[in-house]
PDB file of C-alpha atoms in Angstrom:
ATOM      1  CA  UNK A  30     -11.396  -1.444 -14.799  1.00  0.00           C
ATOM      2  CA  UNK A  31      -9.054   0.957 -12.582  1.00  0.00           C
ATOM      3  CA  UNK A  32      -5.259   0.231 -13.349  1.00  0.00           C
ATOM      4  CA  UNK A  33      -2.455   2.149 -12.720  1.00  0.00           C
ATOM      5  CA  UNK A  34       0.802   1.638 -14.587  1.00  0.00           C
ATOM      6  CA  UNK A  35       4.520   2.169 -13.201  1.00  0.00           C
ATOM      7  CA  UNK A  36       8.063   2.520 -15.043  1.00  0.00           C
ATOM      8  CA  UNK A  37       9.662  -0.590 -14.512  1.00  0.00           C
ATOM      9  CA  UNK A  38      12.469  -0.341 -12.291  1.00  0.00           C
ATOM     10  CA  UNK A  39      14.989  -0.452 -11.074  1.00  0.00           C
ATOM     11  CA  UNK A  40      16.078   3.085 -11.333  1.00  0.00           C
ATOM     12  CA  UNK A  41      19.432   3.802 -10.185  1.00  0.00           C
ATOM     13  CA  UNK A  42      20.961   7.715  -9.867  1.00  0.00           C
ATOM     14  CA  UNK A  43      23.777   9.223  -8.958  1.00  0.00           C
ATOM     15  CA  UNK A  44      23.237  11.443  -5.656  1.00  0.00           C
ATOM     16  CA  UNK A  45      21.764  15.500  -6.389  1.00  0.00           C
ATOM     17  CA  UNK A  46      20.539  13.683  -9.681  1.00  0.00           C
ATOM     18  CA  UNK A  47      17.064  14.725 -10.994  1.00  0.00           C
ATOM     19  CA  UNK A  48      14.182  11.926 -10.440  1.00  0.00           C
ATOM     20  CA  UNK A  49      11.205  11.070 -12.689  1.00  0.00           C
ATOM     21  CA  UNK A  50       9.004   8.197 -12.093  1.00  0.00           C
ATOM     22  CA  UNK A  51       6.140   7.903 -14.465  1.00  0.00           C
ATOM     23  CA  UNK A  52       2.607   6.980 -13.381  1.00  0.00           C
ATOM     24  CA  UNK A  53      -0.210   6.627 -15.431  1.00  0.00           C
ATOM     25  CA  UNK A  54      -3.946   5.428 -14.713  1.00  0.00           C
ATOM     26  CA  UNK A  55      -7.338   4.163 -16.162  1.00  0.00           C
ATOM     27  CA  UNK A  56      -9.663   4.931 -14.191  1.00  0.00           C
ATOM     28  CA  UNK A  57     -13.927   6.341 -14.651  1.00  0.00           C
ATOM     29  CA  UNK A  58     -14.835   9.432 -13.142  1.00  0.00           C
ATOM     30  CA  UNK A  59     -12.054  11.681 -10.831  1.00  0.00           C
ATOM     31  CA  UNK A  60      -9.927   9.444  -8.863  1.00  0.00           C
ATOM     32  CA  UNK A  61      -7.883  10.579  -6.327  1.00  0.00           C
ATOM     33  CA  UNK A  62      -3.914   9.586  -6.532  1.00  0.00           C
ATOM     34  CA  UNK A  63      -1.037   8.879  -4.309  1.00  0.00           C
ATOM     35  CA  UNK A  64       2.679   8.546  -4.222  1.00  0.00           C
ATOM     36  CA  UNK A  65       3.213   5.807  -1.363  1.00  0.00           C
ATOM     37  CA  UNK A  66       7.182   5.066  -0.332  1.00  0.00           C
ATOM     38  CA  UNK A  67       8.635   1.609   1.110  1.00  0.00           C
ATOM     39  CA  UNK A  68      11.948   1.546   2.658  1.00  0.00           C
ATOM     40  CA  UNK A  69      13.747  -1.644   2.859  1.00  0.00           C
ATOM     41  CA  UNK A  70      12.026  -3.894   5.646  1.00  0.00           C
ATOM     42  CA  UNK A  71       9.194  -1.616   6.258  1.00  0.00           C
ATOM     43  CA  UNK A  72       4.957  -0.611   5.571  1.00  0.00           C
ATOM     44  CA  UNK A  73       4.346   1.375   3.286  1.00  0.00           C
ATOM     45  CA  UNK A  74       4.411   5.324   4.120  1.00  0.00           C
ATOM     46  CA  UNK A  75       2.064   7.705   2.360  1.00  0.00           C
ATOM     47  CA  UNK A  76       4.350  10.511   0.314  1.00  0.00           C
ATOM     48  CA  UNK A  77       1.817  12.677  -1.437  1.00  0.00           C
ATOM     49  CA  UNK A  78      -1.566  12.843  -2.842  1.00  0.00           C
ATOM     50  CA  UNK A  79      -3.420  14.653  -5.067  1.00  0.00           C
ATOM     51  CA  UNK A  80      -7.637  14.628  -4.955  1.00  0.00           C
ATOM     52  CA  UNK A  81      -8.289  17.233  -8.079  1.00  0.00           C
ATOM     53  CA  UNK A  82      -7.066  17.848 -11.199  1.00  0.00           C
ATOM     54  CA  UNK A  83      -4.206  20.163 -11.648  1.00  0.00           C
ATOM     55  CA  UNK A  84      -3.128  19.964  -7.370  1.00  0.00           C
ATOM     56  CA  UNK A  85       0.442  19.589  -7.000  1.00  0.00           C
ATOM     57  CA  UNK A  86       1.100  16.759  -3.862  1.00  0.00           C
ATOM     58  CA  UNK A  87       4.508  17.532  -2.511  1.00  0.00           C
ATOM     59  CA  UNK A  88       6.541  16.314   0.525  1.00  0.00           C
ATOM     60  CA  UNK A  89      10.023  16.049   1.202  1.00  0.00           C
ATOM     61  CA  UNK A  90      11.109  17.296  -1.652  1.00  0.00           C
ATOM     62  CA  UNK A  91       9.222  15.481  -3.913  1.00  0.00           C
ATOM     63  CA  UNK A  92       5.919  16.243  -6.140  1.00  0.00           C
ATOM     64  CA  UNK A  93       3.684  15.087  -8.613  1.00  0.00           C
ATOM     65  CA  UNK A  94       0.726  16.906 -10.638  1.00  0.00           C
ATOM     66  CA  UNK A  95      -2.113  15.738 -11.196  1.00  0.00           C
ATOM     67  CA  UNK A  96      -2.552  15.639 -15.201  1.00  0.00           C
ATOM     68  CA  UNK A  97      -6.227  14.370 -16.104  1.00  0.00           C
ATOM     69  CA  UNK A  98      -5.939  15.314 -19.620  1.00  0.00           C
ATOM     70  CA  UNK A  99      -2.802  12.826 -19.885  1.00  0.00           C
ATOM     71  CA  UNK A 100      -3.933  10.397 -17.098  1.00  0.00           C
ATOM     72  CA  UNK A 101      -0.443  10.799 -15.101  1.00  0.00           C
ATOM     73  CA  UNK A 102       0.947  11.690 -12.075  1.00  0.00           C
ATOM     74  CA  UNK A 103       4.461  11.230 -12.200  1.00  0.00           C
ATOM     75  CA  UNK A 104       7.101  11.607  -9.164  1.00  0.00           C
ATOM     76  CA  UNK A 105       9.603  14.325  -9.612  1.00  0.00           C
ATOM     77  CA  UNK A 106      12.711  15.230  -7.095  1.00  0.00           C
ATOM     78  CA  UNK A 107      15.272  17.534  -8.051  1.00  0.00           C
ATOM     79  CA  UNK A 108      17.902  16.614  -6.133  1.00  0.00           C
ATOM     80  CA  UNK A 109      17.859  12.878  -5.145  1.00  0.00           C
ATOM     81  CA  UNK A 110      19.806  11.754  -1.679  1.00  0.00           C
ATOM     82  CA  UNK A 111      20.962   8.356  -0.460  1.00  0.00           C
ATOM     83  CA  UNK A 112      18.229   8.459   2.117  1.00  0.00           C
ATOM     84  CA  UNK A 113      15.565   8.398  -0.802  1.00  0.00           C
ATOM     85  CA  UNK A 114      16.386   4.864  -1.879  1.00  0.00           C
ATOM     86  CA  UNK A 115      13.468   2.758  -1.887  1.00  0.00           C
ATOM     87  CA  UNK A 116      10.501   1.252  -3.349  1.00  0.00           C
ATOM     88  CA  UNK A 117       7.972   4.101  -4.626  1.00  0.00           C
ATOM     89  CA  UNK A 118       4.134   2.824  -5.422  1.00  0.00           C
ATOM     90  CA  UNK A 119       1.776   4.985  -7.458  1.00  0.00           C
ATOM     91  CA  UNK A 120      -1.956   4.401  -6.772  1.00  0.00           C
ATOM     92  CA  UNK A 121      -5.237   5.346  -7.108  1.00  0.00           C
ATOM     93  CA  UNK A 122      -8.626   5.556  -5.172  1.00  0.00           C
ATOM     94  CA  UNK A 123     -12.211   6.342  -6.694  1.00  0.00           C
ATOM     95  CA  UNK A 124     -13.260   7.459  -3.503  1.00  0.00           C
ATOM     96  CA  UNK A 125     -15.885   4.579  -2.639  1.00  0.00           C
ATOM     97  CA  UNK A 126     -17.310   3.586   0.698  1.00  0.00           C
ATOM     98  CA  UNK A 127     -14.954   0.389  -0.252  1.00  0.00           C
ATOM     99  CA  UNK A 128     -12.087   2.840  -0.657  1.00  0.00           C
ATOM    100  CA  UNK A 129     -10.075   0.803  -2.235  1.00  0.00           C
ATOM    101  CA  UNK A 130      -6.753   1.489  -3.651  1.00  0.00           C
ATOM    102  CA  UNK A 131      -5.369   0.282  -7.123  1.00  0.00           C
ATOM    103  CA  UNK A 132      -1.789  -0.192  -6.261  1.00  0.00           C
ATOM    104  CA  UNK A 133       1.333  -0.124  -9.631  1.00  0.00           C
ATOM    105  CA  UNK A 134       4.022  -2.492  -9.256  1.00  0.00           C
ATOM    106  CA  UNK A 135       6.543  -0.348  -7.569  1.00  0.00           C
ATOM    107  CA  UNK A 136       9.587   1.154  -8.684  1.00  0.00           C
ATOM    108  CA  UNK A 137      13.014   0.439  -6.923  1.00  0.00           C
ATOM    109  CA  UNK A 138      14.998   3.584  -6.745  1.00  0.00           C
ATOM    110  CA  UNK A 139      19.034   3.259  -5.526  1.00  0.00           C
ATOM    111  CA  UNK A 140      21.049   6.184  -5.376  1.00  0.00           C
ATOM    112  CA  UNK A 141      24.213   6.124  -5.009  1.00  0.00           C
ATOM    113  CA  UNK A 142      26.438   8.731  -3.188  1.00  0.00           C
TER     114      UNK A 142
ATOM    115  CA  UNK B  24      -2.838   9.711  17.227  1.00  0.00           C
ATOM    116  CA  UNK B  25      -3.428   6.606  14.949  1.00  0.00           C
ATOM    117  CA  UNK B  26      -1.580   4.091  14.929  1.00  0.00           C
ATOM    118  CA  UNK B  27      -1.533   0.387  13.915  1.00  0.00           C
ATOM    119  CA  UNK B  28       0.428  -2.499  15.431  1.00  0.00           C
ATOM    120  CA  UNK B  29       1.482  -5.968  13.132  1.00  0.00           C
ATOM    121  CA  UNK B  30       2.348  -8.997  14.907  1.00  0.00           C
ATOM    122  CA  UNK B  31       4.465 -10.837  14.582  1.00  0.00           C
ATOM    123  CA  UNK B  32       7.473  -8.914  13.088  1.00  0.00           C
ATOM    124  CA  UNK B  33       8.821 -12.317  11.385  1.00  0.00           C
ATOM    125  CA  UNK B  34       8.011 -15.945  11.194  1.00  0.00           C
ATOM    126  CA  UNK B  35       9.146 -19.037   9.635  1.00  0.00           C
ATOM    127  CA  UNK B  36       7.008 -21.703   9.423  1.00  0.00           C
ATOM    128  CA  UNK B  37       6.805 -25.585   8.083  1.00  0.00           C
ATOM    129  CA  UNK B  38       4.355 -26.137   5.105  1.00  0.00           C
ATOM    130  CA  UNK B  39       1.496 -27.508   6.148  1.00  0.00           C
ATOM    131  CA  UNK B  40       1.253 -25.643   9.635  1.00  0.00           C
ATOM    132  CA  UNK B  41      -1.093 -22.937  10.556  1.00  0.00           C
ATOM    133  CA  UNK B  42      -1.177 -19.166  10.702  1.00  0.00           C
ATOM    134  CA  UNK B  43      -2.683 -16.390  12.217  1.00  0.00           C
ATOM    135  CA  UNK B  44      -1.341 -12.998  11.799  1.00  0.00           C
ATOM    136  CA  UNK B  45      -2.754  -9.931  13.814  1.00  0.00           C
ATOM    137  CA  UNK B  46      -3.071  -6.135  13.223  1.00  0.00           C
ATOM    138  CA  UNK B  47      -4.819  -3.648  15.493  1.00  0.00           C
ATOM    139  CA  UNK B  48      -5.800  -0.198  15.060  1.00  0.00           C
ATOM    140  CA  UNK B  49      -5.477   2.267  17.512  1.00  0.00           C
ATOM    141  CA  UNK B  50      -6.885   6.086  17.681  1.00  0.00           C
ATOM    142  CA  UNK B  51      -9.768   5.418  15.358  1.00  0.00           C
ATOM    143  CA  UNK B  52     -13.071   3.903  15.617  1.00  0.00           C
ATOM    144  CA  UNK B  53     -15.265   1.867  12.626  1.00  0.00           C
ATOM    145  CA  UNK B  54     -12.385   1.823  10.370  1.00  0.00           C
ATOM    146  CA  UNK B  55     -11.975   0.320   6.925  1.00  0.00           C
ATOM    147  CA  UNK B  56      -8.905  -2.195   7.452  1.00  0.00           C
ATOM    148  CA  UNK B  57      -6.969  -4.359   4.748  1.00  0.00           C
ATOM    149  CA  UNK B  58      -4.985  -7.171   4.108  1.00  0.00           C
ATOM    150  CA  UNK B  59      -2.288  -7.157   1.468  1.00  0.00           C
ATOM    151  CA  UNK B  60       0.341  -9.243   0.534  1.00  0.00           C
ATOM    152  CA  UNK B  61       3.459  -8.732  -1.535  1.00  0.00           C
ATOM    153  CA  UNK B  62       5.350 -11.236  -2.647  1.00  0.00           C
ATOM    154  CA  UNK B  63       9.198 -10.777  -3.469  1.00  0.00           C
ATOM    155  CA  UNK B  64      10.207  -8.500  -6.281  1.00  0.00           C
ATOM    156  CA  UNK B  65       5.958  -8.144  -6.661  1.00  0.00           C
ATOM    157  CA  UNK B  66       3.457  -5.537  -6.231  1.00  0.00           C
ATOM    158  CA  UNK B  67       1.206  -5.255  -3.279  1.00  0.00           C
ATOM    159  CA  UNK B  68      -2.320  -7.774  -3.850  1.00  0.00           C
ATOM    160  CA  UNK B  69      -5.129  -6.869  -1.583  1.00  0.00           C
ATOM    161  CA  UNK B  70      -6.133 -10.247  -0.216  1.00  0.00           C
ATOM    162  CA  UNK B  71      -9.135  -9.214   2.042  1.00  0.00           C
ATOM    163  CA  UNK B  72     -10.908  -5.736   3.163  1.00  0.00           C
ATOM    164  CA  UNK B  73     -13.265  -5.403   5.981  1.00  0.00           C
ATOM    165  CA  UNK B  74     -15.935  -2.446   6.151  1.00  0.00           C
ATOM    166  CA  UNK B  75     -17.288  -3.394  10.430  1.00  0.00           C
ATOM    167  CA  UNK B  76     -17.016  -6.227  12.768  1.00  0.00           C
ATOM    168  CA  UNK B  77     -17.514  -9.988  11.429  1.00  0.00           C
ATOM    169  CA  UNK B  78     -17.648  -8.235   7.616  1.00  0.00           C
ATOM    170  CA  UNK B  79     -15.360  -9.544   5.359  1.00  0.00           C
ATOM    171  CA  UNK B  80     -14.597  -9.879   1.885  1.00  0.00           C
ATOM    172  CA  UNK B  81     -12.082 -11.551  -0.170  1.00  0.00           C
ATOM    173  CA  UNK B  82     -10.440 -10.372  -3.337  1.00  0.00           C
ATOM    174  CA  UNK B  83      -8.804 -13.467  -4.084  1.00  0.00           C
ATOM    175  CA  UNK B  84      -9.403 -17.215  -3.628  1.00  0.00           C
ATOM    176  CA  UNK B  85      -6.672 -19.007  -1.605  1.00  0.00           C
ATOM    177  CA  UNK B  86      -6.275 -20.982   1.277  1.00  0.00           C
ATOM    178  CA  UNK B  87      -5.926 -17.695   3.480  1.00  0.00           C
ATOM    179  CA  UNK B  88      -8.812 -16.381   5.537  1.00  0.00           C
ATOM    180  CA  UNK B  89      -9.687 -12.975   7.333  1.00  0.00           C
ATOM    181  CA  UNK B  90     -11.794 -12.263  10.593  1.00  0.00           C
ATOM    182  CA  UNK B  91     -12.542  -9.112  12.637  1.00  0.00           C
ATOM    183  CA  UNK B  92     -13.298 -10.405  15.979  1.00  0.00           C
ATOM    184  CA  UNK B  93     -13.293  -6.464  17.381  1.00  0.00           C
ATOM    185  CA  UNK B  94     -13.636  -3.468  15.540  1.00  0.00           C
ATOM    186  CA  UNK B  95     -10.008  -2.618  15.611  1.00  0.00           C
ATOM    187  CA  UNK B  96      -9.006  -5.943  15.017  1.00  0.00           C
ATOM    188  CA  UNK B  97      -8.009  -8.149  12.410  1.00  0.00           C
ATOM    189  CA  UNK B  98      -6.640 -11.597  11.939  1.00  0.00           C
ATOM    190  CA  UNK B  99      -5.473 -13.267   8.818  1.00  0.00           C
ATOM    191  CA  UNK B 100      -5.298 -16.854   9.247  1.00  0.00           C
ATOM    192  CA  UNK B 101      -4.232 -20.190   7.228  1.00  0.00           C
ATOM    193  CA  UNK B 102      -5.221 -23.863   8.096  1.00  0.00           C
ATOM    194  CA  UNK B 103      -2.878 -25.383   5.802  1.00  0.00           C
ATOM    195  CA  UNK B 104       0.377 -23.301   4.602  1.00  0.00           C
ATOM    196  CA  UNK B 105       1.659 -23.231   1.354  1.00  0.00           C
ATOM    197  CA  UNK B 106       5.236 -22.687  -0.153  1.00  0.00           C
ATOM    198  CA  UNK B 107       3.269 -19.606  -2.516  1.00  0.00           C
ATOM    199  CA  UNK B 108       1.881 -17.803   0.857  1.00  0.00           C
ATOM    200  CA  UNK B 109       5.125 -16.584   1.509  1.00  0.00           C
ATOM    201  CA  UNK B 110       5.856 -12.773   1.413  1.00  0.00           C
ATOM    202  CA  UNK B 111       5.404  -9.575   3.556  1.00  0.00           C
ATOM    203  CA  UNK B 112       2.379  -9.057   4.758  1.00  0.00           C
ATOM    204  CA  UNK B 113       0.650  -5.797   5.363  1.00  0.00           C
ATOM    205  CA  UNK B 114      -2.156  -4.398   7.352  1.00  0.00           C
ATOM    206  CA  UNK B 115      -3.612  -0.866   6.296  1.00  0.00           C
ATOM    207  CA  UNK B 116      -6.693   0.903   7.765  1.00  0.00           C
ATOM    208  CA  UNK B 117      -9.004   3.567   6.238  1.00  0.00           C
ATOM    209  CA  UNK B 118     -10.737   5.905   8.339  1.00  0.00           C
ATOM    210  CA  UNK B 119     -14.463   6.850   9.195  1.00  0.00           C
ATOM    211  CA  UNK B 120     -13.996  10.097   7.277  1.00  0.00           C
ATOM    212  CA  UNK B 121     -13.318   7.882   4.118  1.00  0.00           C
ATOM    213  CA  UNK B 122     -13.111  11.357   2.428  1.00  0.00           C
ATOM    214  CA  UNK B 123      -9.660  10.758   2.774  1.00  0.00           C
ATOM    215  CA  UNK B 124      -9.204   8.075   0.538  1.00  0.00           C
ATOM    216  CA  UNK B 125      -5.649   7.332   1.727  1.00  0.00           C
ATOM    217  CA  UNK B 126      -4.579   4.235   3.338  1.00  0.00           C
ATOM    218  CA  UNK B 127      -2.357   3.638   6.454  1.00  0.00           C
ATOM    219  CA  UNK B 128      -0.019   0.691   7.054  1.00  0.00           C
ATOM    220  CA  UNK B 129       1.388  -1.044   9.508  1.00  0.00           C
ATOM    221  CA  UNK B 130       4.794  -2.704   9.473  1.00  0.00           C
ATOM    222  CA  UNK B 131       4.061  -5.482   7.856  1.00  0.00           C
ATOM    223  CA  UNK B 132       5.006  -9.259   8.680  1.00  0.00           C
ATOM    224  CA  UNK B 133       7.463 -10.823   6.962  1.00  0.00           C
ATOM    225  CA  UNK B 134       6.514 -14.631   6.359  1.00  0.00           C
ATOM    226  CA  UNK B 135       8.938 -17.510   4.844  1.00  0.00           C
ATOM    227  CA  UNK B 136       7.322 -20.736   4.465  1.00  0.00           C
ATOM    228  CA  UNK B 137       9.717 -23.764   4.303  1.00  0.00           C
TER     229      UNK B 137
END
């Protein structure tokens, strides 16, 4: 079945460090894919997405490329900021009428200044 | 704009009592809406999804239950709580144009069962 798999956490960086959270999913067919963000007490917040092989999702600084011939989509920042700790969720969405979305663990991210 | 509203923010409630929990949608019309829940130091389980009015399905069995009294409405509901229902609870809604794919959540409700 669809499954996504997350780097278990937590990650913690020094501030203006480089970020990589890896992502990768099972899934049939040509899923679409999503970076979602959590910061402490809230919803979650869509980040990026990517709905084709090869697109690039990127916002705020962050991106992720959509690699079908690896199954990944891993979160990249260059230069990470206090402001980006939080809880970062890959998923994954085939697209039905259902539309539901396949949801990794989470990854706690802390960086410190 | 969309936007979607979680009620309450917080509760703390005896075991054994019951719950209701609402979310509402606004700015869209027919939408897909979601129940998760996330339990602490957990991922997010998707307890219930609802494709119209009165339509709902559950992804896994507990003593939880979902209803959609109005389209842009949606209730999740215990008779009975248990010590294991607590965690944050979030709402999400999908829209018409599920082309989309992506989800939307609300703020989620942060239960504590005693």
């Amino acid at each position: 079945g669809d499954s996504v798999t997350q780097m278990e956490g937590p990650v913690t960086l020094s501030e203006e460090a480089f970020l990589t959270i890896n992502c990768t999913y099972t899934a049939t067919g040509y899923p679409s894919l999503f970076w979602y963000v959590q910061y402490p007490g809230e919803g979650l917040q869509l980040l990026l997405k990517a709905t084709k092989a090869d697109d690039k999702g990127s916002n705020k600084g962050f991106e992720a490329t959509y690699r079908k011939e690896t199954t990944s989509f891993h979160l990249e920042k260059g230069s990470v900021q206090v402001s980006d700790s939080a809880v970062y969720f890959c998923a994954l969405s085939r697209g039905s009428t259902l539309g539901r979305l396949y949801f990794g663990r989470g990854t706690q991210l802390t960086v410190w200044p | 704009s969309q936007t979607i509203h979680q009620w309450p923010a917080t509760l703390v409630q005896p075991v054994g009592s019951p719950l209701s929990l609402e979310c509402t949608v606004e700015g869209t019309s027919n939408p897909n809406l979601y129940w998760y829940r996330q339990a602490a130091g957990r991922g997010l389980q998707l307890l219930f999804y609802s494709v119209g009015i009165g339509q709902i399905s559950s992804e896994v069995p507990q003593n939880l239950s979902a209803s959609r009294p109005q389209d842009r409405q949606f209730i999740l509901s215990s008779k009975k709580l248990l010590l294991s229902d607590s965690g944050f609870y979030l709402c999400a809604w999908r829209g018409e144009n599920w082309r989309g794919n992506e989800q939307f959540f609300g703020p989620g409700t942060r239960l504590t069962v005693l």
